Amino acid sequence: MKSSFVHKLQPQPMRIQPIPCKSSRPEASKDHSFSSHLEKATSAQTRLTVSKHAGIRMNERKITIEPDMWEQIDAKVNEAKQKGVNDSLVLLKNAALIVSAKNRTVVTVMDRQEAGKQIFTNIDGTIVMD
């Protein structure tokens, strides 16, 4: 049988060095309050974004939506999101939009004539803006 030796090491003192802060801003200018973080998070995406696919569809189908209408759509999508809607169909006079309220993104766009012949699935809310 082979004998084994266990070598005991003397305890070594540990030195803990503080980790330097990566920010170059002075300490007094930092705002770490919960309300400031919440405000930054909610204001980061306050406007609807149009996906690449939806933008291409708007160009192909020559659909234009005025800025004031975008603001109204944005407000209604925000209201729908507060009521628990994740994906909605937005019907305008000249267009139909599928909007992800959760991501605040316009997923696709079509004109109303084309929309009249479609079946919309996976939506949990409809916004009619006539």
mmCIF file of C-alpha atoms in Angstrom:
data_model
loop_
_atom_site.group_PDB
_atom_site.id
_atom_site.type_symbol
_atom_site.label_atom_id
_atom_site.label_comp_id
_atom_site.label_asym_id
_atom_site.label_seq_id
_atom_site.Cartn_x
_atom_site.Cartn_y
_atom_site.Cartn_z
ATOM 1 C CA MET A 1 0.000 0.000 0.000
ATOM 2 C CA LYS A 2 1.235 3.384 -0.932
ATOM 3 C CA SER A 3 1.412 5.962 1.764
ATOM 4 C CA SER A 4 0.300 9.494 1.083
ATOM 5 C CA PHE A 5 1.449 12.667 2.676
ATOM 6 C CA VAL A 6 -0.649 15.669 3.407
ATOM 7 C CA HIS A 7 1.213 18.926 3.480
ATOM 8 C CA LYS A 8 -0.253 21.545 5.712
ATOM 9 C CA LEU A 9 0.203 25.148 4.653
ATOM 10 C CA GLN A 10 0.456 27.983 7.045
ATOM 11 C CA PRO A 11 -2.632 30.268 6.935
ATOM 12 C CA GLN A 12 -2.042 33.261 4.732
ATOM 13 C CA PRO A 13 -3.654 36.630 5.459
ATOM 14 C CA MET A 14 -5.996 37.850 2.736
ATOM 15 C CA ARG A 15 -5.929 41.406 1.521
ATOM 16 C CA ILE A 16 -9.137 42.675 -0.006
ATOM 17 C CA GLN A 17 -8.695 45.639 -2.251
ATOM 18 C CA PRO A 18 -11.644 47.820 -3.217
ATOM 19 C CA ILE A 19 -12.713 47.609 -6.856
ATOM 20 C CA PRO A 20 -12.248 50.969 -8.576
ATOM 21 C CA CYS A 21 -15.371 52.633 -9.941
ATOM 22 C CA LYS A 22 -15.569 52.604 -13.756
ATOM 23 C CA SER A 23 -17.357 55.925 -13.975
ATOM 24 C CA SER A 24 -15.296 59.025 -14.526
ATOM 25 C CA ARG A 25 -18.030 61.318 -13.211
ATOM 26 C CA PRO A 26 -17.672 62.845 -9.760
ATOM 27 C CA GLU A 27 -19.502 61.017 -6.993
ATOM 28 C CA ALA A 28 -21.772 63.975 -6.203
ATOM 29 C CA SER A 29 -23.335 64.047 -9.688
ATOM 30 C CA LYS A 30 -24.608 60.448 -9.573
ATOM 31 C CA ASP A 31 -28.308 59.952 -8.967
ATOM 32 C CA HIS A 32 -29.068 56.433 -7.778
ATOM 33 C CA SER A 33 -32.626 56.986 -6.591
ATOM 34 C CA PHE A 34 -35.305 54.522 -7.595
ATOM 35 C CA SER A 35 -37.445 57.270 -9.112
ATOM 36 C CA SER A 36 -34.628 58.402 -11.419
ATOM 37 C CA HIS A 37 -34.057 54.833 -12.630
ATOM 38 C CA LEU A 38 -37.785 54.325 -13.129
ATOM 39 C CA GLU A 39 -38.085 57.563 -15.081
ATOM 40 C CA LYS A 40 -35.170 56.611 -17.335
ATOM 41 C CA ALA A 41 -36.625 53.168 -17.968
ATOM 42 C CA THR A 42 -40.098 54.423 -18.824
ATOM 43 C CA SER A 43 -38.952 57.355 -20.934
ATOM 44 C CA ALA A 44 -36.477 55.236 -22.879
ATOM 45 C CA GLN A 45 -39.220 53.988 -25.139
ATOM 46 C CA THR A 46 -42.086 56.450 -25.126
ATOM 47 C CA ARG A 47 -42.681 56.473 -28.870
ATOM 48 C CA LEU A 48 -43.764 53.721 -31.202
ATOM 49 C CA THR A 49 -41.083 52.308 -33.414
ATOM 50 C CA VAL A 50 -41.763 50.972 -36.891
ATOM 51 C CA SER A 51 -40.115 47.634 -37.627
ATOM 52 C CA LYS A 52 -38.068 47.227 -40.788
ATOM 53 C CA HIS A 53 -40.772 44.944 -42.209
ATOM 54 C CA ALA A 54 -43.538 47.474 -41.481
ATOM 55 C CA GLY A 55 -41.490 50.292 -43.008
ATOM 56 C CA ILE A 56 -40.990 48.304 -46.199
ATOM 57 C CA ARG A 57 -44.721 47.499 -46.339
ATOM 58 C CA MET A 58 -45.618 51.182 -45.907
ATOM 59 C CA ASN A 59 -43.324 52.128 -48.782
ATOM 60 C CA GLU A 60 -44.541 49.327 -51.051
ATOM 61 C CA ARG A 61 -48.185 50.097 -50.399
ATOM 62 C CA LYS A 62 -47.686 53.884 -50.426
ATOM 63 C CA ILE A 63 -49.271 54.278 -46.989
ATOM 64 C CA THR A 64 -48.582 57.529 -45.182
ATOM 65 C CA ILE A 65 -49.610 58.384 -41.650
ATOM 66 C CA GLU A 66 -49.456 61.970 -40.439
ATOM 67 C CA PRO A 67 -47.422 62.832 -37.293
ATOM 68 C CA ASP A 68 -50.517 63.869 -35.313
ATOM 69 C CA MET A 69 -52.112 60.490 -36.121
ATOM 70 C CA TRP A 70 -48.942 58.722 -34.917
ATOM 71 C CA GLU A 71 -49.289 60.587 -31.612
ATOM 72 C CA GLN A 72 -52.918 59.471 -31.289
ATOM 73 C CA ILE A 73 -51.976 55.869 -32.115
ATOM 74 C CA ASP A 74 -49.159 56.029 -29.575
ATOM 75 C CA ALA A 75 -51.544 57.273 -26.871
ATOM 76 C CA LYS A 76 -54.107 54.552 -27.626
ATOM 77 C CA VAL A 77 -51.464 51.806 -27.694
ATOM 78 C CA ASN A 78 -50.199 53.052 -24.331
ATOM 79 C CA GLU A 79 -53.758 52.969 -22.968
ATOM 80 C CA ALA A 80 -54.251 49.452 -24.345
ATOM 81 C CA LYS A 81 -50.986 48.318 -22.766
ATOM 82 C CA GLN A 82 -52.145 49.599 -19.389
ATOM 83 C CA LYS A 83 -55.276 47.460 -19.815
ATOM 84 C CA GLY A 84 -53.180 44.343 -20.434
ATOM 85 C CA VAL A 85 -53.143 44.238 -24.229
ATOM 86 C CA ASN A 86 -49.941 42.802 -25.704
ATOM 87 C CA ASP A 87 -50.644 42.712 -29.455
ATOM 88 C CA SER A 88 -53.278 44.856 -31.099
ATOM 89 C CA LEU A 89 -54.881 45.560 -34.437
ATOM 90 C CA VAL A 90 -55.086 49.306 -35.075
ATOM 91 C CA LEU A 91 -57.660 50.262 -37.712
ATOM 92 C CA LEU A 92 -57.337 53.649 -39.397
ATOM 93 C CA LYS A 93 -59.378 55.075 -42.279
ATOM 94 C CA ASN A 94 -56.687 54.190 -44.800
ATOM 95 C CA ALA A 95 -54.619 51.493 -43.080
ATOM 96 C CA ALA A 96 -54.489 48.623 -40.611
ATOM 97 C CA LEU A 97 -51.506 48.130 -38.332
ATOM 98 C CA ILE A 98 -50.475 45.238 -36.143
ATOM 99 C CA VAL A 99 -48.768 46.749 -33.110
ATOM 100 C CA SER A 100 -46.950 45.027 -30.283
ATOM 101 C CA ALA A 101 -47.992 47.096 -27.272
ATOM 102 C CA LYS A 102 -45.551 45.134 -25.162
ATOM 103 C CA ASN A 103 -42.568 46.159 -27.337
ATOM 104 C CA ARG A 104 -44.165 49.411 -28.597
ATOM 105 C CA THR A 105 -43.390 48.321 -32.174
ATOM 106 C CA VAL A 106 -45.457 48.441 -35.364
ATOM 107 C CA VAL A 107 -45.049 44.911 -36.716
ATOM 108 C CA THR A 108 -46.801 45.227 -40.095
ATOM 109 C CA VAL A 109 -48.981 47.630 -42.074
ATOM 110 C CA MET A 110 -51.562 47.137 -44.838
ATOM 111 C CA ASP A 111 -54.222 49.253 -46.503
ATOM 112 C CA ARG A 112 -57.851 48.908 -45.418
ATOM 113 C CA GLN A 113 -58.962 47.120 -48.619
ATOM 114 C CA GLU A 114 -56.328 44.449 -48.096
ATOM 115 C CA ALA A 115 -57.147 44.250 -44.380
ATOM 116 C CA GLY A 116 -60.807 43.562 -45.197
ATOM 117 C CA LYS A 117 -59.814 40.221 -46.724
ATOM 118 C CA GLN A 118 -57.509 39.074 -43.916
ATOM 119 C CA ILE A 119 -57.933 36.988 -40.793
ATOM 120 C CA PHE A 120 -55.997 38.431 -37.854
ATOM 121 C CA THR A 121 -54.731 35.989 -35.253
ATOM 122 C CA ASN A 122 -52.628 36.320 -32.116
ATOM 123 C CA ILE A 123 -54.019 39.716 -31.202
ATOM 124 C CA ASP A 124 -55.702 40.465 -27.906
ATOM 125 C CA GLY A 125 -57.035 43.939 -28.590
ATOM 126 C CA THR A 126 -58.369 46.150 -31.360
ATOM 127 C CA ILE A 127 -58.096 49.930 -31.587
ATOM 128 C CA VAL A 128 -60.449 51.646 -34.042
ATOM 129 C CA MET A 129 -59.414 55.183 -35.002
ATOM 130 C CA ASP A 130 -61.839 56.606 -37.549
#
